[in-house]
Tab-separated table of C-alpha atoms in Angstrom:
chain	number	residue	atom	x	y	z
A	1	MET	CA	105.706	39.514	118.684
A	2	ASP	CA	106.359	41.830	116.114
A	3	SER	CA	104.993	45.577	116.189
A	4	ASN	CA	102.640	45.201	113.284
A	5	ASN	CA	100.728	42.335	115.783
A	6	LEU	CA	101.033	44.839	118.652
A	7	ILE	CA	99.274	47.644	116.657
A	8	ILE	CA	96.751	45.260	115.454
A	9	GLU	CA	96.187	43.820	118.835
A	10	ASN	CA	95.787	47.252	120.815
A	11	MET	CA	93.322	48.605	118.120
A	12	ALA	CA	91.149	48.921	120.976
A	13	ASN	CA	93.551	50.023	123.318
A	14	PRO	CA	94.286	54.158	122.425
A	15	ARG	CA	96.421	54.566	125.545
A	16	GLU	CA	98.746	51.699	124.652
A	17	LEU	CA	99.087	52.713	121.102
A	18	GLU	CA	99.835	56.263	122.262
A	19	LYS	CA	102.691	54.860	124.405
A	20	MET	CA	103.934	52.703	121.714
A	21	PHE	CA	104.173	55.730	119.546
A	22	ARG	CA	105.832	57.759	122.053
A	23	LYS	CA	108.373	55.213	122.507
A	24	GLU	CA	109.471	54.517	119.417
A	25	PRO	CA	108.017	56.868	116.884
A	26	GLU	CA	110.088	55.888	113.520
A	27	ALA	CA	109.232	52.043	114.058
A	28	PHE	CA	105.729	52.690	114.900
A	29	LYS	CA	105.130	54.951	111.535
A	30	LYS	CA	107.095	51.971	109.575
A	31	SER	CA	104.667	49.322	111.356
A	32	PHE	CA	101.536	51.366	110.896
A	33	SER	CA	101.499	50.878	107.153
A	34	TYR	CA	100.866	47.159	107.306
A	35	ALA	CA	98.362	47.499	110.463
A	36	TRP	CA	96.307	49.760	108.487
A	37	GLU	CA	96.333	47.620	105.067
A	38	GLN	CA	94.909	44.565	107.009
A	39	ASN	CA	92.498	46.790	108.808
A	40	PRO	CA	91.213	49.725	106.394
A	41	ASP	CA	87.908	50.014	108.101
A	42	SER	CA	89.177	50.669	111.715
A	43	LYS	CA	87.898	54.106	112.978
A	44	ILE	CA	90.645	54.360	115.551
A	45	LEU	CA	93.627	53.441	112.916
A	46	ALA	CA	92.089	56.049	110.541
A	47	VAL	CA	92.474	58.509	113.088
A	48	TRP	CA	95.964	57.563	113.405
A	49	TYR	CA	96.587	57.629	109.703
A	50	GLU	CA	95.237	61.371	109.664
A	51	ARG	CA	97.648	62.124	112.328
A	52	LEU	CA	100.914	60.472	111.045
A	53	HIS	CA	100.020	61.621	107.549
A	54	PHE	CA	98.786	65.412	108.275
A	55	LYS	CA	101.989	66.623	109.464
A	56	GLU	CA	103.789	65.257	106.337
A	57	THR	CA	101.146	67.122	104.357
A	58	VAL	CA	101.785	70.270	105.973
A	59	HIS	CA	105.639	69.930	105.810
A	60	THR	CA	105.157	69.239	102.315
A	61	GLU	CA	103.062	72.412	101.918
A	62	LYS	CA	105.602	74.786	103.727
A	63	ALA	CA	108.779	73.303	101.646
A	64	SER	CA	106.772	73.660	98.501
A	65	LEU	CA	105.725	77.319	99.612
A	66	LEU	CA	109.517	78.073	100.543
A	67	GLN	CA	110.620	76.697	97.246
A	68	LYS	CA	108.308	79.116	95.512
A	69	ASP	CA	109.379	82.211	97.634
A	70	PHE	CA	112.813	81.413	96.791
A	71	LEU	CA	112.579	81.460	93.275
A	72	SER	CA	110.755	84.660	93.173
A	73	MET	CA	113.344	85.940	95.305
A	74	GLY	CA	116.038	84.747	92.866
A	75	ILE	CA	114.329	86.171	90.084
A	76	LEU	CA	113.824	89.741	91.685
A	77	ALA	CA	117.272	90.214	92.938
A	78	ILE	CA	118.367	89.269	89.556
A	79	LEU	CA	116.369	91.800	87.801
A	80	SER	CA	116.772	94.522	90.578
A	81	GLY	CA	120.549	94.201	89.827
A	82	ILE	CA	120.336	94.130	86.256
A	83	SER	CA	118.063	97.028	86.534
A	84	THR	CA	120.017	98.740	88.885
A	85	ARG	CA	123.218	98.378	86.477
A	86	ILE	CA	121.301	99.725	83.197
A	87	LEU	CA	120.122	102.684	85.327
A	88	PHE	CA	123.424	103.531	86.336
A	89	HIS	CA	124.668	103.287	82.759
A	90	PHE	CA	122.440	106.269	81.985
A	91	VAL	CA	123.584	108.094	85.026
A	92	GLU	CA	126.709	107.737	83.831
A	93	GLN	CA	126.091	109.292	80.835
A	94	GLN	CA	124.335	112.149	82.581
A	95	GLU	CA	121.154	111.599	80.899
A	96	ILE	CA	119.310	110.908	84.384
A	97	ALA	CA	119.441	111.878	88.057
A	98	PRO	CA	121.552	109.557	90.444
A	99	ILE	CA	118.251	109.263	92.619
A	100	ASN	CA	116.678	107.247	89.677
A	101	LEU	CA	118.897	104.062	91.076
A	102	VAL	CA	116.100	103.660	93.878
A	103	PHE	CA	114.195	102.510	91.098
A	104	GLY	CA	116.102	99.363	90.676
A	105	ILE	CA	115.494	98.200	94.117
A	106	LEU	CA	112.255	99.573	95.916
A	107	PRO	CA	109.930	98.358	93.195
A	108	PHE	CA	111.193	95.284	93.570
A	109	ILE	CA	111.003	94.748	97.104
A	110	ALA	CA	107.336	96.194	96.735
A	111	ILE	CA	106.718	93.279	93.860
A	112	PHE	CA	108.170	90.808	96.247
A	113	PHE	CA	105.551	91.760	99.007
A	114	ILE	CA	102.827	91.640	96.592
A	115	THR	CA	103.434	88.136	95.515
A	116	ASN	CA	103.668	87.146	98.859
A	117	ASN	CA	100.564	88.640	99.881
A	118	THR	CA	98.580	89.507	97.045
A	119	PRO	CA	96.149	92.760	97.958
A	120	LYS	CA	93.064	94.024	96.552
A	121	LYS	CA	93.201	95.672	92.830
A	122	LYS	CA	92.454	99.103	94.528
A	123	VAL	CA	96.111	98.553	96.377
A	124	LEU	CA	97.686	97.186	93.241
A	125	TYR	CA	96.444	100.198	91.098
A	126	THR	CA	97.497	102.585	93.675
A	127	LEU	CA	101.188	101.050	93.782
A	128	ALA	CA	101.511	100.768	90.240
A	129	SER	CA	100.223	104.072	89.158
A	130	SER	CA	102.196	105.657	92.006
A	131	PHE	CA	105.505	104.490	91.218
A	132	LEU	CA	105.307	105.045	87.414
A	133	ILE	CA	103.747	108.470	87.895
A	134	SER	CA	106.947	109.203	90.375
A	135	GLY	CA	109.244	107.584	87.536
A	136	PHE	CA	107.962	109.945	84.808
A	137	PHE	CA	107.649	113.283	87.249
A	138	LEU	CA	111.188	112.603	88.392
A	139	ASN	CA	112.748	112.218	84.491
A	140	MET	CA	110.687	115.148	83.174
A	141	LEU	CA	112.583	117.510	85.665
A	142	PRO	CA	115.435	119.137	84.016
A	143	LEU	CA	118.934	118.324	85.381
A	144	GLU	CA	119.656	121.301	87.337
A	145	HIS	CA	121.006	121.914	90.671
A	146	LYS	CA	118.388	124.162	91.628
A	147	ASP	CA	117.109	123.913	95.722
A	148	SER	CA	113.275	122.752	94.437
A	149	ILE	CA	114.847	119.677	92.177
A	150	ILE	CA	117.468	118.691	94.704
A	151	LEU	CA	114.385	118.772	97.519
A	152	ALA	CA	112.478	116.474	95.268
A	153	TYR	CA	115.310	114.249	95.139
A	154	ILE	CA	115.788	114.069	98.550
A	155	HIS	CA	111.997	113.484	99.379
A	156	LEU	CA	111.370	111.009	96.455
A	157	PRO	CA	112.703	108.029	98.301
A	158	ILE	CA	110.697	108.741	101.584
A	159	PHE	CA	107.499	108.683	99.771
A	160	LEU	CA	108.756	105.658	97.441
A	161	TRP	CA	109.563	104.068	101.208
A	162	VAL	CA	105.809	104.900	102.031
A	163	LEU	CA	104.500	103.108	99.265
A	164	VAL	CA	106.716	99.859	99.554
A	165	GLY	CA	105.031	99.771	103.338
A	166	LEU	CA	101.547	100.038	101.425
A	167	ALA	CA	102.949	96.778	99.430
A	168	PHE	CA	104.139	95.052	102.816
A	169	THR	CA	100.789	95.891	104.770
A	170	GLY	CA	98.622	94.994	101.644
A	171	ASN	CA	94.773	95.029	102.376
A	172	GLU	CA	95.467	95.639	105.870
A	173	TYR	CA	97.294	99.065	105.746
A	174	GLY	CA	94.989	100.771	107.844
A	175	ARG	CA	95.424	98.616	110.947
A	176	GLY	CA	98.623	99.798	113.330
A	177	ARG	CA	99.756	96.408	114.198
A	178	ILE	CA	100.743	95.667	110.486
A	179	ARG	CA	102.143	99.172	110.089
A	180	LEU	CA	104.140	98.148	113.400
A	181	ALA	CA	105.324	95.276	111.999
A	182	TYR	CA	106.641	97.218	108.486
A	183	LEU	CA	108.515	99.568	111.261
A	184	LYS	CA	110.088	96.339	112.627
A	185	PHE	CA	110.891	94.951	109.590
A	186	ASN	CA	112.818	97.998	108.394
A	187	GLY	CA	115.022	97.527	111.428
A	188	GLU	CA	115.896	94.267	110.943
A	189	PHE	CA	116.320	94.734	107.200
A	190	CYS	CA	118.758	97.184	108.023
A	191	ILE	CA	120.558	95.097	110.409
A	192	LEU	CA	120.801	92.232	108.112
A	193	TYR	CA	121.874	94.166	105.018
A	194	ALA	CA	124.866	95.738	106.940
A	195	SER	CA	125.809	92.337	107.954
A	196	MET	CA	125.815	91.264	104.740
A	197	ALA	CA	127.117	94.425	103.092
A	198	ILE	CA	130.326	94.371	105.217
A	199	SER	CA	131.017	90.796	104.300
A	200	GLY	CA	130.689	91.951	100.463
A	201	MET	CA	133.206	94.720	101.146
A	202	LEU	CA	135.746	92.206	102.667
A	203	LEU	CA	135.235	89.932	99.471
A	204	THR	CA	135.586	93.255	97.444
A	205	GLY	CA	138.934	94.275	98.900
A	206	LEU	CA	140.232	90.433	99.002
A	207	THR	CA	139.216	90.325	95.242
A	208	MET	CA	140.833	93.509	94.089
A	209	GLN	CA	143.983	92.574	95.986
A	210	LEU	CA	144.652	89.056	94.456
A	211	PHE	CA	144.290	90.899	90.977
A	212	ARG	CA	146.473	93.387	91.842
A	213	PHE	CA	149.257	90.834	92.301
A	214	VAL	CA	148.957	89.796	88.917
A	215	GLY	CA	149.057	93.603	87.981
A	216	MET	CA	145.379	94.125	86.966
A	217	ASP	CA	143.170	96.957	88.452
A	218	ILE	CA	139.751	95.901	88.114
A	219	SER	CA	138.264	98.344	90.417
A	220	GLU	CA	136.225	100.202	88.012
A	221	PHE	CA	134.905	97.016	86.380
A	222	TYR	CA	134.299	95.362	89.248
A	223	PHE	CA	132.237	98.195	90.798
A	224	LYS	CA	129.756	98.443	87.741
A	225	ASN	CA	129.478	94.608	87.098
A	226	VAL	CA	129.776	92.866	90.462
A	227	VAL	CA	129.083	95.705	93.593
A	228	LEU	CA	126.748	97.840	92.274
A	229	PHE	CA	124.878	94.566	90.814
A	230	GLY	CA	125.217	92.748	94.276
A	231	ALA	CA	124.086	95.862	96.473
A	232	ALA	CA	121.200	95.909	94.695
A	233	ALA	CA	120.392	92.052	94.485
A	234	LEU	CA	121.485	91.889	98.269
A	235	ALA	CA	118.254	94.303	99.260
A	236	ILE	CA	115.837	91.806	97.739
A	237	VAL	CA	117.825	88.993	99.697
A	238	ALA	CA	117.612	90.557	102.809
A	239	THR	CA	114.168	91.341	102.516
A	240	TYR	CA	113.142	87.674	101.652
A	241	LEU	CA	115.543	86.554	104.769
A	242	VAL	CA	113.635	88.793	107.124
A	243	SER	CA	110.387	88.119	105.898
A	244	ARG	CA	111.097	84.403	106.815
A	245	ASN	CA	111.895	85.363	110.167
A	246	LEU	CA	115.434	84.648	110.306
A	247	LYS	CA	116.412	84.809	114.083
A	248	LEU	CA	119.400	86.625	113.443
A	249	ALA	CA	118.210	90.060	112.727
A	250	LYS	CA	115.293	89.239	115.028
A	251	ASN	CA	117.392	88.449	118.059
A	252	ILE	CA	120.012	91.127	117.394
A	253	ALA	CA	117.273	94.047	116.964
A	254	PRO	CA	115.989	94.253	120.513
A	255	TYR	CA	119.515	94.182	121.801
A	256	ILE	CA	120.847	97.212	119.502
A	257	ALA	CA	117.789	99.108	120.638
A	258	LYS	CA	118.683	98.697	124.447
A	259	ILE	CA	122.045	99.493	123.704
A	260	PHE	CA	121.848	102.734	121.356
A	261	SER	CA	119.212	104.457	123.158
A	262	PRO	CA	121.069	105.237	126.223
A	263	LEU	CA	124.146	105.946	124.506
A	264	VAL	CA	122.387	108.549	121.778
A	265	MET	CA	120.870	109.894	125.005
A	266	ALA	CA	124.144	110.428	126.865
A	267	THR	CA	126.085	111.688	123.679
A	268	LEU	CA	122.988	114.108	123.054
A	269	LEU	CA	123.204	115.630	126.392
A	270	VAL	CA	126.816	115.991	126.370
A	271	TYR	CA	126.478	117.701	122.824
A	272	LEU	CA	123.627	120.194	124.055
A	273	ILE	CA	125.638	121.255	126.952
A	274	THR	CA	128.904	122.031	124.968
A	275	VAL	CA	126.964	123.696	122.476
A	276	ILE	CA	125.574	125.983	125.027
A	277	TRP	CA	129.019	126.281	126.580
A	278	VAL	CA	130.698	127.205	123.310
A	279	GLY	CA	127.485	129.520	122.205
A	280	LYS	CA	126.766	128.056	118.863
A	281	ASN	CA	123.432	129.884	117.401
A	282	PRO	CA	121.467	127.877	115.392
A	283	PHE	CA	119.575	131.320	114.485
A	284	LEU	CA	122.483	132.802	112.970
A	285	ASP	CA	124.371	129.971	111.879
A	286	ARG	CA	123.022	128.106	108.751
A	287	ASN	CA	125.283	124.864	108.676
A	288	PHE	CA	124.780	124.565	112.509
A	289	LEU	CA	121.049	124.662	111.929
A	290	LEU	CA	120.961	121.908	109.158
A	291	SER	CA	123.277	119.960	111.420
A	292	PHE	CA	120.670	120.676	114.595
A	293	ASN	CA	117.964	119.205	112.221
A	294	GLY	CA	120.116	116.219	111.200
A	295	ILE	CA	120.709	115.393	115.090
A	296	LEU	CA	116.817	115.622	115.215
A	297	LEU	CA	116.056	113.018	112.561
A	298	SER	CA	118.771	110.381	114.178
A	299	VAL	CA	117.074	111.158	117.530
A	300	LEU	CA	113.701	110.361	115.968
A	301	ALA	CA	114.800	107.447	113.877
A	302	VAL	CA	116.504	105.948	117.202
A	303	THR	CA	113.365	106.415	119.302
A	304	ILE	CA	110.827	104.988	116.778
A	305	PHE	CA	113.251	101.997	116.262
A	306	SER	CA	113.493	101.298	120.186
A	307	ILE	CA	109.529	101.603	120.634
A	308	THR	CA	109.112	99.033	117.799
A	309	GLU	CA	111.458	96.778	119.167
A	310	SER	CA	110.146	97.195	123.073
A	311	GLY	CA	106.811	94.827	122.067
A	312	THR	CA	103.771	94.883	123.841
A	313	ASP	CA	104.646	94.545	127.496
A	314	GLU	CA	102.767	96.104	129.856
A	315	LYS	CA	105.545	96.243	132.371
A	316	LYS	CA	107.680	99.347	132.934
A	317	ASN	CA	111.666	99.105	132.320
A	318	ILE	CA	114.457	101.470	132.302
A	319	SER	CA	114.053	101.182	128.495
A	320	ASP	CA	110.645	103.297	128.484
A	321	PHE	CA	112.162	105.880	130.952
A	322	ILE	CA	115.176	106.272	128.570
A	323	ASN	CA	112.776	106.022	125.261
A	324	PHE	CA	110.569	109.342	127.045
A	325	GLY	CA	114.065	110.871	127.834
A	326	LEU	CA	114.905	110.942	124.058
A	327	ILE	CA	111.768	112.126	123.325
A	328	VAL	CA	111.798	115.083	125.466
A	329	LEU	CA	115.358	115.762	124.334
A	330	ALA	CA	114.373	115.255	120.679
A	331	LEU	CA	111.108	118.243	121.601
A	332	ILE	CA	113.666	120.453	122.666
A	333	ILE	CA	115.435	120.245	119.583
A	334	ASP	CA	112.977	120.668	117.382
A	335	SER	CA	111.529	123.683	119.171
A	336	VAL	CA	114.891	125.420	119.018
A	337	ALA	CA	115.108	124.488	115.324
A	338	LEU	CA	111.748	125.748	114.645
A	339	SER	CA	112.118	129.196	116.212
A	340	ALA	CA	115.309	129.315	114.305
A	341	ILE	CA	113.675	129.075	111.058
A	342	VAL	CA	110.709	130.936	111.394
A	343	PHE	CA	113.423	133.754	112.631
A	344	ARG	CA	115.361	133.342	109.368
A	345	LEU	CA	112.247	133.122	107.254
A	346	SER	CA	110.923	136.587	108.791
A	347	SER	CA	114.563	137.970	108.428
A	348	TYR	CA	115.473	136.690	105.022
A	349	GLY	CA	112.302	135.443	103.208
A	350	ILE	CA	111.107	132.443	102.286
A	351	THR	CA	113.037	129.778	99.934
A	352	PRO	CA	112.603	126.271	99.193
A	353	ASN	CA	114.933	124.846	101.819
A	354	ARG	CA	113.257	126.871	104.617
A	355	LEU	CA	110.182	126.322	103.626
A	356	ALA	CA	110.664	122.173	103.306
A	357	VAL	CA	112.967	122.447	107.019
A	358	LEU	CA	109.997	124.590	108.488
A	359	GLY	CA	107.278	121.985	107.217
A	360	VAL	CA	109.323	118.631	108.290
A	361	ASN	CA	109.970	120.308	111.574
A	362	ILE	CA	106.242	121.064	112.540
A	363	LEU	CA	105.438	117.688	111.175
A	364	ILE	CA	107.883	115.952	113.375
A	365	TRP	CA	107.113	118.441	116.415
A	366	ALA	CA	103.528	117.405	116.331
A	367	ASN	CA	104.468	113.706	116.004
A	368	LEU	CA	106.747	113.788	118.961
A	369	ILE	CA	103.804	115.627	120.926
A	370	TRP	CA	101.655	112.585	120.306
A	371	ILE	CA	104.007	110.057	121.309
A	372	MET	CA	105.272	112.176	124.316
A	373	ILE	CA	102.012	112.579	125.523
A	374	ALA	CA	101.103	108.596	125.217
A	375	TYR	CA	104.316	107.798	126.995
A	376	MET	CA	103.326	109.929	129.776
A	377	ARG	CA	100.142	108.260	130.212
A	378	PHE	CA	101.764	104.642	129.820
A	379	LEU	CA	104.182	105.811	132.528
A	380	GLN	CA	101.409	107.011	134.804
A	381	ASN	CA	99.248	103.728	134.046
A	382	LYS	CA	96.463	105.164	132.331
A	383	THR	CA	97.168	103.232	129.257
A	384	GLY	CA	99.196	100.287	127.871
A	385	PRO	CA	101.856	100.484	125.101
A	386	SER	CA	99.737	100.153	122.298
A	387	ASN	CA	98.874	103.852	122.313
A	388	ILE	CA	102.542	104.589	121.972
A	389	GLN	CA	102.570	102.518	119.174
A	390	ASP	CA	99.691	104.164	117.722
A	391	ALA	CA	101.366	107.478	117.815
A	392	VAL	CA	104.129	106.058	115.804
A	393	THR	CA	102.218	103.716	113.312
A	394	LYS	CA	99.301	105.982	112.589
A	395	TYR	CA	101.627	109.145	112.097
A	396	LEU	CA	103.430	107.263	109.175
A	397	PRO	CA	101.255	108.141	106.178
A	398	VAL	CA	101.626	111.842	106.926
A	399	TYR	CA	105.222	112.019	106.451
A	400	GLY	CA	104.624	109.955	103.189
A	401	LEU	CA	102.036	113.093	102.102
A	402	TRP	CA	104.702	115.678	102.948
A	403	ALA	CA	107.278	113.820	101.021
A	404	ALA	CA	104.902	113.395	97.792
A	405	PHE	CA	103.986	117.376	98.267
A	406	VAL	CA	107.484	118.543	98.220
A	407	THR	CA	108.709	116.007	95.229
A	408	PHE	CA	105.581	117.055	93.175
A	409	THR	CA	105.087	120.582	93.950
A	410	PHE	CA	108.216	122.373	94.730
A	411	PRO	CA	109.800	121.912	91.515
A	412	LEU	CA	106.871	123.390	89.592
A	413	ILE	CA	106.195	126.343	92.625
A	414	PHE	CA	109.779	127.450	92.922
A	415	TYR	CA	110.939	126.710	89.073
């Protein structure tokens, strides 16, 4: 007896049909069409029809969506590469500042997020106007190496990064969980981009060496027309791959966080002991104070990366105590840096650099205090890890506002 007849004979026996399907699913699917044609009024077969064909519909929808996303990614990657190459031409002619190159990448990443998760008009208008105003204002500044203008160049990418975060979060920009996802995206993006960039550098070195064998030096042409284009386009490709839940970055990121946190803490402890031993003084040594602030920003970045990758596990582990130790060390560094900055302000007067460094150190100090208190309460079993993540995510707009303040007001105040 063939399987067609078996399906028809067992229409009133759902258990037997299920056994037949599980035993030989592909044969069952092929034979089902005939049984369904012969018995279109059977309710049991109607249920089986929906069961068998619903999966195919979902698969088709997913494939269609994936194809659409891939196409939009490809177009945006090409546009990003072309835009960056055009901007670089004007940078070479010294008509615009080099920082304009960020406009060849970040707006296109924002557009990618918008096309995949269309936000309300209010968010769209905010994004579009902010990018346009930023670009216009930046290029209205004179091409001078004044401190206030250089500070605007440094803080502009931070402000634009927050705007990309708004595009990522869309209508849910107020939810901590979505902001945390954006921070995780950044960590995974950096890992993936670095991995692909290393492969690109190897290809670049091989290509140039091959042309040197035939007596041609294509380094300048290759950099301007291939490397520059590829570096910009690669940012969009990496964004797409991370957004599609690429397992490579997601699997590696937590391990990197667990490995780097203790290494950074050990290095930092050795460094601070060495600084005290050799008698370095950030109050009098300006370059040392700047390096001190650089260390502070690095520690803050590592700590936040580690927190975002630790997940929402209520169970405490060694990583939590290492993170807490890093936060305490960062607070010590920041407190020393703040004291040194206040000393220099009172001794030598106000300058754009001193004011900007003072502002960012105050912001970081307040953020670290918040994170430390949240961590203490977590380690004492008074709250869950969500409070720590809130201390990180809810503070992000503050950094964006400060970056906007420095970018748009310092060149006017200290002109």
